[in-house]
Structure formats: C-alpha cells, structure tokens
Amino acid sequence: MGSIGAWISAFFAKIFGTVDRSTDKLRQDPDVMKHEYGSVIQEKSGSARRLKEAIATLIRTQEGYKTELERVEDEAEELATDVAGAEAAAIARANKLVAAGKSQADVEADPEYLGLIESHTDWSSSLGDKRARITDLETLIAQLGEQIDEQTLNLKGVMRQIEDLKVEQAQAVAEVISNKELAQINDMLSGLATDGTGERLRSLREARGQVKAEARLSAALAGTDTTAQRAKVRSAGRSAAAKAAFADKVFGAAAKDAPAATPAPAADTAQKRIDQLP
C-alpha cells in the first residue's frame, strides 16, 4: 500500500513539476509577461480602491462624530447655564424666605425652593452625561484620525507600488524581448542556429575523414603485396645462380666438352619469370 502511495505521489509530482516548468517557460513570453504584470497591477488597483472606500467610511464616521460633538457641546453649554440659573434662583429664594423670618426647615419645605433644587439636580446630572459624551466623542474622533492617517499612508504606498509595477512591467517586457533577440544572435554566431547547418557540417567532415582513412589503408595494403612479390622473384634468381655456379665447379670439364646450349629467347625468360609469380 505504501509503495502505491509513493508511486501516486511521484506521479503527481512529475505532472505538477512539468506544469511548473511549462508555466515558467510560458511566462518568458513577452505577451504573457505583460498580461501577468497587468493582472498583478489590477489586483493592486483593486486593493487601493477598497482601501479608499475604507478610508472614506472612516472619514464619514469621524465627521459624524464631529457633528455630534458640536451638538453635545452646545447642549452641555445650555445645561451649564440652566444649572447655574437654577442654583442662583434657589439661593435667591432661600435668602428671601430667611429675610421673611422663615427657618431653614421652612425654606427646605418651600415648594418653589424645592422645584429649583430639583431642576438644578436634574440639569446637573444631564450636564454630567453630556460632558462624559463629549469626552468619548473626542476620544473616538482622535482614534479615527489616527486610523485615517495610517490607512492614508498605506494607500499612498499601494499607489506607489502600482506606479513602480507599471514601470517594471515595461522594463521586464523590454528585457525579455531584448534577451530573446540576443540569444538568437548568439546562437547564429556560435553555429547553433536552428537550421541544423552545424550538425550537417559535422557529419560531412566525419565522412570525409572516413574516406581518407580507407584510402590510406588500401594504399598500405597494396604496397605490402608488391614488396612481397619482388622479394620472391629476387630469391628465385639468387637460387638459380648458385646452382649454376656449383654445377660449373663439379662438372666443369664435361660442361666444357658438351655443346653449348642455345640460350632461351628473352621473351621466354620473361614469361617464365612471370609464370613464377604467385
């Protein structure tokens, strides 16, 4: 089971490896490279657009808080005036009652005085809430301002990346085209162009060398045969001469008395020599 799994893994690894190599080769095409850069630039532009929308939302939210802050500050100012007025009115009422000979208990039981005190208390509570809201709004506005500044810097960075990518796109496409042309020129100069002339010349030169080698071998063999034939003829000649000299010493007298032999015609001698050839 493990071997099957390993085989499957190797199979898919080979497929995806081939796909990766094909993809790398495809990306070396100028048009494909331009399209790929265009896709990246488009994605970056989409990110910039979404970032702009997010910043716009933050700005709208901040502006809403600012508007609310102005309203709450106005309300707080009015409440502060009301609180101060209620307090002054309550004091004036108490002083009037005291001047009329009323005791503290009578003053504290006075309905008008009690109404002023109640209004003062209510308005003071509302003023406290308004002031707390003002503090919260100021904090929120400050935080949003920091986020807006931070995201604005990010947006500027993305926009710079887009501009840089546009320049890089043009440079990369130009480099690929230039490198392809340079590679073709180098191939032509080194004899490795795709027309196959280098391989054909190599085959022709090998055939030429083979013919020369065979010719030298044939010449060497022919020279050996001629030398052997000459050596055999010379050996036969020396043997005939030695026999004639020995016969002359042994049978000298008889040979002198015997009638001279008629020499063989030159043609016959030549023919005999020829016949002796192997």
Short mmCIF file of N, CA and C in Angstrom, two decimals, residues 66-177:
data_model
loop_
_atom_site.label_atom_id
_atom_site.label_comp_id
_atom_site.label_asym_id
_atom_site.label_seq_id
_atom_site.Cartn_x
_atom_site.Cartn_y
_atom_site.Cartn_z
N LYS A 66 -17.90 64.32 14.81
CA LYS A 66 -17.62 65.75 14.99
C LYS A 66 -18.92 66.56 15.05
N THR A 67 -19.85 66.20 14.18
CA THR A 67 -21.14 66.90 14.19
C THR A 67 -21.86 66.67 15.51
N GLU A 68 -21.83 65.42 15.96
CA GLU A 68 -22.47 65.11 17.25
C GLU A 68 -21.77 65.85 18.38
N LEU A 69 -20.45 65.94 18.30
CA LEU A 69 -19.70 66.63 19.34
C LEU A 69 -20.11 68.10 19.43
N GLU A 70 -20.25 68.72 18.28
CA GLU A 70 -20.68 70.12 18.28
C GLU A 70 -22.06 70.27 18.92
N ARG A 71 -22.96 69.35 18.59
CA ARG A 71 -24.32 69.42 19.15
C ARG A 71 -24.30 69.19 20.66
N VAL A 72 -23.55 68.17 21.09
CA VAL A 72 -23.49 67.87 22.52
C VAL A 72 -22.83 69.01 23.29
N GLU A 73 -21.81 69.60 22.70
CA GLU A 73 -21.16 70.74 23.36
C GLU A 73 -22.14 71.91 23.52
N ASP A 74 -22.96 72.15 22.50
CA ASP A 74 -23.97 73.21 22.60
C ASP A 74 -24.98 72.88 23.70
N GLU A 75 -25.43 71.61 23.73
CA GLU A 75 -26.38 71.19 24.76
C GLU A 75 -25.77 71.31 26.15
N ALA A 76 -24.50 70.90 26.25
CA ALA A 76 -23.83 71.00 27.54
C ALA A 76 -23.70 72.45 27.99
N GLU A 77 -23.43 73.31 27.04
CA GLU A 77 -23.33 74.73 27.38
C GLU A 77 -24.67 75.27 27.88
N GLU A 78 -25.76 74.89 27.23
CA GLU A 78 -27.09 75.31 27.67
C GLU A 78 -27.41 74.75 29.06
N LEU A 79 -27.09 73.49 29.26
CA LEU A 79 -27.34 72.87 30.55
C LEU A 79 -26.52 73.53 31.65
N ALA A 80 -25.30 73.86 31.32
CA ALA A 80 -24.47 74.54 32.32
C ALA A 80 -25.10 75.88 32.72
N THR A 81 -25.67 76.57 31.72
CA THR A 81 -26.36 77.84 32.00
C THR A 81 -27.59 77.60 32.87
N ASP A 82 -28.33 76.55 32.53
CA ASP A 82 -29.54 76.22 33.31
C ASP A 82 -29.18 75.84 34.74
N VAL A 83 -28.13 75.06 34.88
CA VAL A 83 -27.71 74.64 36.22
C VAL A 83 -27.32 75.86 37.06
N ALA A 84 -26.56 76.71 36.43
CA ALA A 84 -26.14 77.92 37.16
C ALA A 84 -27.36 78.78 37.51
N GLY A 85 -28.31 78.89 36.58
CA GLY A 85 -29.52 79.68 36.84
C GLY A 85 -30.36 79.08 37.94
N ALA A 86 -30.52 77.75 37.93
CA ALA A 86 -31.31 77.10 38.97
C ALA A 86 -30.65 77.28 40.33
N GLU A 87 -29.36 77.20 40.34
CA GLU A 87 -28.65 77.37 41.60
C GLU A 87 -28.82 78.81 42.12
N ALA A 88 -28.68 79.78 41.22
CA ALA A 88 -28.84 81.18 41.64
C ALA A 88 -30.27 81.46 42.11
N ALA A 89 -31.23 80.91 41.39
CA ALA A 89 -32.63 81.12 41.76
C ALA A 89 -32.94 80.48 43.11
N ALA A 90 -32.40 79.29 43.35
CA ALA A 90 -32.64 78.61 44.63
C ALA A 90 -32.03 79.40 45.78
N ILE A 91 -30.86 79.95 45.56
CA ILE A 91 -30.22 80.74 46.61
C ILE A 91 -31.03 82.02 46.88
N ALA A 92 -31.48 82.65 45.79
CA ALA A 92 -32.27 83.87 45.96
C ALA A 92 -33.57 83.58 46.70
N ARG A 93 -34.21 82.47 46.40
CA ARG A 93 -35.47 82.09 47.07
C ARG A 93 -35.21 81.82 48.55
N ALA A 94 -34.14 81.12 48.84
CA ALA A 94 -33.82 80.82 50.24
C ALA A 94 -33.54 82.11 51.01
N ASN A 95 -32.79 83.03 50.42
CA ASN A 95 -32.48 84.29 51.09
C ASN A 95 -33.75 85.10 51.35
N LYS A 96 -34.65 85.07 50.39
CA LYS A 96 -35.89 85.81 50.54
C LYS A 96 -36.71 85.25 51.70
N LEU A 97 -36.78 83.92 51.79
CA LEU A 97 -37.54 83.27 52.85
C LEU A 97 -36.91 83.53 54.21
N VAL A 98 -35.62 83.49 54.27
CA VAL A 98 -34.92 83.75 55.53
C VAL A 98 -35.16 85.20 55.97
N ALA A 99 -35.11 86.09 54.97
CA ALA A 99 -35.36 87.50 55.29
C ALA A 99 -36.79 87.70 55.79
N ALA A 100 -37.69 86.85 55.37
CA ALA A 100 -39.09 86.93 55.82
C ALA A 100 -39.28 86.25 57.17
N GLY A 101 -38.20 85.78 57.77
CA GLY A 101 -38.28 85.16 59.09
C GLY A 101 -38.54 83.67 59.06
N LYS A 102 -38.35 83.09 57.89
CA LYS A 102 -38.57 81.63 57.80
C LYS A 102 -37.32 80.90 58.28
N SER A 103 -37.60 79.77 58.90
CA SER A 103 -36.49 78.93 59.36
C SER A 103 -35.95 78.08 58.19
N GLN A 104 -34.85 77.43 58.52
CA GLN A 104 -34.25 76.56 57.48
C GLN A 104 -35.22 75.46 57.09
N ALA A 105 -35.93 74.93 58.04
CA ALA A 105 -36.90 73.88 57.75
C ALA A 105 -38.01 74.42 56.87
N ASP A 106 -38.40 75.67 57.14
CA ASP A 106 -39.43 76.25 56.29
C ASP A 106 -38.92 76.47 54.87
N VAL A 107 -37.66 76.88 54.78
CA VAL A 107 -37.08 77.10 53.44
C VAL A 107 -37.00 75.79 52.68
N GLU A 108 -36.52 74.76 53.34
CA GLU A 108 -36.35 73.46 52.67
C GLU A 108 -37.70 72.83 52.34
N ALA A 109 -38.75 73.29 52.95
CA ALA A 109 -40.08 72.77 52.66
C ALA A 109 -40.82 73.63 51.66
N ASP A 110 -40.22 74.74 51.28
CA ASP A 110 -40.87 75.64 50.34
C ASP A 110 -40.96 74.99 48.97
N PRO A 111 -42.16 74.95 48.35
CA PRO A 111 -42.32 74.27 47.05
C PRO A 111 -41.48 74.89 45.94
N GLU A 112 -41.44 76.21 45.89
CA GLU A 112 -40.65 76.86 44.83
C GLU A 112 -39.17 76.54 44.99
N TYR A 113 -38.73 76.61 46.25
CA TYR A 113 -37.32 76.28 46.51
C TYR A 113 -37.03 74.84 46.12
N LEU A 114 -37.93 73.95 46.49
CA LEU A 114 -37.73 72.53 46.17
C LEU A 114 -37.71 72.31 44.65
N GLY A 115 -38.57 73.05 43.91
CA GLY A 115 -38.58 72.91 42.45
C GLY A 115 -37.27 73.36 41.82
N LEU A 116 -36.74 74.45 42.34
CA LEU A 116 -35.45 74.93 41.82
C LEU A 116 -34.32 73.94 42.13
N ILE A 117 -34.36 73.40 43.35
CA ILE A 117 -33.33 72.42 43.72
C ILE A 117 -33.44 71.17 42.84
N GLU A 118 -34.68 70.74 42.58
CA GLU A 118 -34.87 69.54 41.73
C GLU A 118 -34.39 69.80 40.30
N SER A 119 -34.71 70.98 39.77
CA SER A 119 -34.23 71.32 38.42
C SER A 119 -32.71 71.37 38.37
N HIS A 120 -32.13 71.95 39.40
CA HIS A 120 -30.67 72.03 39.46
C HIS A 120 -30.05 70.64 39.45
N THR A 121 -30.67 69.75 40.21
CA THR A 121 -30.14 68.38 40.30
C THR A 121 -30.27 67.67 38.95
N ASP A 122 -31.43 67.79 38.32
CA ASP A 122 -31.64 67.12 37.03
C ASP A 122 -30.70 67.67 35.96
N TRP A 123 -30.61 68.96 35.90
CA TRP A 123 -29.76 69.56 34.87
C TRP A 123 -28.27 69.27 35.12
N SER A 124 -27.91 69.20 36.37
CA SER A 124 -26.52 68.85 36.70
C SER A 124 -26.19 67.43 36.25
N SER A 125 -27.17 66.51 36.46
CA SER A 125 -26.97 65.12 36.02
C SER A 125 -26.84 65.05 34.51
N SER A 126 -27.74 65.76 33.83
CA SER A 126 -27.69 65.77 32.36
C SER A 126 -26.38 66.39 31.86
N LEU A 127 -25.95 67.45 32.55
CA LEU A 127 -24.70 68.08 32.16
C LEU A 127 -23.52 67.12 32.33
N GLY A 128 -23.57 66.31 33.38
CA GLY A 128 -22.51 65.31 33.58
C GLY A 128 -22.49 64.29 32.45
N ASP A 129 -23.69 63.85 32.04
CA ASP A 129 -23.77 62.90 30.92
C ASP A 129 -23.23 63.52 29.63
N LYS A 130 -23.60 64.78 29.40
CA LYS A 130 -23.13 65.44 28.18
C LYS A 130 -21.61 65.57 28.18
N ARG A 131 -21.08 65.94 29.32
CA ARG A 131 -19.63 66.09 29.38
C ARG A 131 -18.92 64.74 29.20
N ALA A 132 -19.52 63.67 29.72
CA ALA A 132 -18.94 62.33 29.51
C ALA A 132 -18.99 61.95 28.03
N ARG A 133 -20.12 62.30 27.42
CA ARG A 133 -20.24 62.01 25.97
C ARG A 133 -19.24 62.82 25.17
N ILE A 134 -19.02 64.05 25.58
CA ILE A 134 -18.03 64.87 24.89
C ILE A 134 -16.65 64.23 24.97
N THR A 135 -16.31 63.72 26.13
CA THR A 135 -15.01 63.05 26.30
C THR A 135 -14.91 61.83 25.40
N ASP A 136 -15.99 61.03 25.36
CA ASP A 136 -15.99 59.83 24.50
C ASP A 136 -15.85 60.22 23.02
N LEU A 137 -16.60 61.24 22.62
CA LEU A 137 -16.55 61.66 21.22
C LEU A 137 -15.16 62.17 20.84
N GLU A 138 -14.57 62.93 21.72
CA GLU A 138 -13.22 63.44 21.45
C GLU A 138 -12.23 62.28 21.31
N THR A 139 -12.39 61.26 22.15
CA THR A 139 -11.50 60.08 22.05
C THR A 139 -11.72 59.34 20.74
N LEU A 140 -12.99 59.12 20.38
CA LEU A 140 -13.30 58.43 19.13
C LEU A 140 -12.79 59.20 17.91
N ILE A 141 -12.98 60.50 17.93
CA ILE A 141 -12.52 61.32 16.81
C ILE A 141 -11.00 61.25 16.67
N ALA A 142 -10.30 61.27 17.81
CA ALA A 142 -8.84 61.18 17.77
C ALA A 142 -8.39 59.81 17.24
N GLN A 143 -9.04 58.74 17.71
CA GLN A 143 -8.68 57.39 17.24
C GLN A 143 -8.94 57.24 15.74
N LEU A 144 -10.07 57.74 15.30
CA LEU A 144 -10.38 57.67 13.87
C LEU A 144 -9.38 58.48 13.06
N GLY A 145 -8.96 59.61 13.61
CA GLY A 145 -7.96 60.41 12.91
C GLY A 145 -6.65 59.65 12.74
N GLU A 146 -6.24 58.91 13.76
CA GLU A 146 -5.02 58.10 13.66
C GLU A 146 -5.18 57.00 12.61
N GLN A 147 -6.35 56.34 12.62
CA GLN A 147 -6.59 55.29 11.63
C GLN A 147 -6.62 55.86 10.22
N ILE A 148 -7.23 57.01 10.07
CA ILE A 148 -7.29 57.63 8.74
C ILE A 148 -5.90 57.98 8.25
N ASP A 149 -5.08 58.53 9.13
CA ASP A 149 -3.71 58.88 8.74
C ASP A 149 -2.91 57.63 8.37
N GLU A 150 -3.07 56.58 9.18
CA GLU A 150 -2.33 55.34 8.93
C GLU A 150 -2.74 54.71 7.60
N GLN A 151 -4.05 54.62 7.38
CA GLN A 151 -4.53 53.99 6.14
C GLN A 151 -4.25 54.86 4.92
N THR A 152 -4.20 56.17 5.13
CA THR A 152 -3.84 57.05 4.02
C THR A 152 -2.39 56.81 3.60
N LEU A 153 -1.52 56.60 4.58
CA LEU A 153 -0.13 56.26 4.26
C LEU A 153 -0.05 54.93 3.52
N ASN A 154 -0.85 53.95 3.98
CA ASN A 154 -0.89 52.66 3.29
C ASN A 154 -1.36 52.82 1.85
N LEU A 155 -2.38 53.65 1.68
CA LEU A 155 -2.90 53.88 0.33
C LEU A 155 -1.84 54.51 -0.57
N LYS A 156 -1.12 55.47 -0.04
CA LYS A 156 -0.04 56.09 -0.82
C LYS A 156 1.02 55.06 -1.19
N GLY A 157 1.31 54.15 -0.24
CA GLY A 157 2.27 53.09 -0.53
C GLY A 157 1.81 52.17 -1.65
N VAL A 158 0.53 51.80 -1.61
CA VAL A 158 -0.02 50.94 -2.67
C VAL A 158 0.01 51.65 -4.02
N MET A 159 -0.32 52.93 -4.01
CA MET A 159 -0.31 53.69 -5.27
C MET A 159 1.11 53.78 -5.83
N ARG A 160 2.09 53.93 -4.95
CA ARG A 160 3.49 53.93 -5.41
C ARG A 160 3.86 52.57 -5.99
N GLN A 161 3.40 51.50 -5.33
CA GLN A 161 3.66 50.16 -5.85
C GLN A 161 3.08 49.99 -7.24
N ILE A 162 1.88 50.50 -7.44
CA ILE A 162 1.23 50.38 -8.75
C ILE A 162 2.05 51.10 -9.81
N GLU A 163 2.49 52.31 -9.50
CA GLU A 163 3.30 53.07 -10.46
C GLU A 163 4.62 52.36 -10.73
N ASP A 164 5.24 51.82 -9.66
CA ASP A 164 6.50 51.09 -9.83
C ASP A 164 6.30 49.84 -10.68
N LEU A 165 5.17 49.15 -10.47
CA LEU A 165 4.88 47.94 -11.24
C LEU A 165 4.66 48.27 -12.72
N LYS A 166 4.06 49.40 -12.99
CA LYS A 166 3.87 49.80 -14.39
C LYS A 166 5.22 50.02 -15.06
N VAL A 167 6.13 50.67 -14.34
CA VAL A 167 7.48 50.87 -14.89
C VAL A 167 8.19 49.54 -15.03
N GLU A 168 8.08 48.68 -13.99
CA GLU A 168 8.72 47.37 -14.02
C GLU A 168 8.16 46.51 -15.15
N GLN A 169 6.86 46.62 -15.38
CA GLN A 169 6.23 45.86 -16.46
C GLN A 169 6.86 46.21 -17.80
N ALA A 170 6.99 47.49 -18.07
CA ALA A 170 7.58 47.92 -19.34
C ALA A 170 9.03 47.47 -19.45
N GLN A 171 9.78 47.60 -18.34
CA GLN A 171 11.18 47.19 -18.36
C GLN A 171 11.32 45.68 -18.55
N ALA A 172 10.49 44.90 -17.84
CA ALA A 172 10.59 43.44 -17.92
C ALA A 172 10.26 42.95 -19.32
N VAL A 173 9.21 43.48 -19.91
CA VAL A 173 8.84 43.07 -21.27
C VAL A 173 9.95 43.43 -22.24
N ALA A 174 10.51 44.63 -22.09
CA ALA A 174 11.60 45.04 -22.98
C ALA A 174 12.82 44.16 -22.80
N GLU A 175 13.13 43.78 -21.55
CA GLU A 175 14.28 42.92 -21.29
C GLU A 175 14.09 41.53 -21.89
N VAL A 176 12.88 40.99 -21.76
CA VAL A 176 12.62 39.66 -22.32
C VAL A 176 12.78 39.68 -23.83
N ILE A 177 12.22 40.69 -24.47
CA ILE A 177 12.35 40.79 -25.93
C ILE A 177 13.82 40.94 -26.31
#
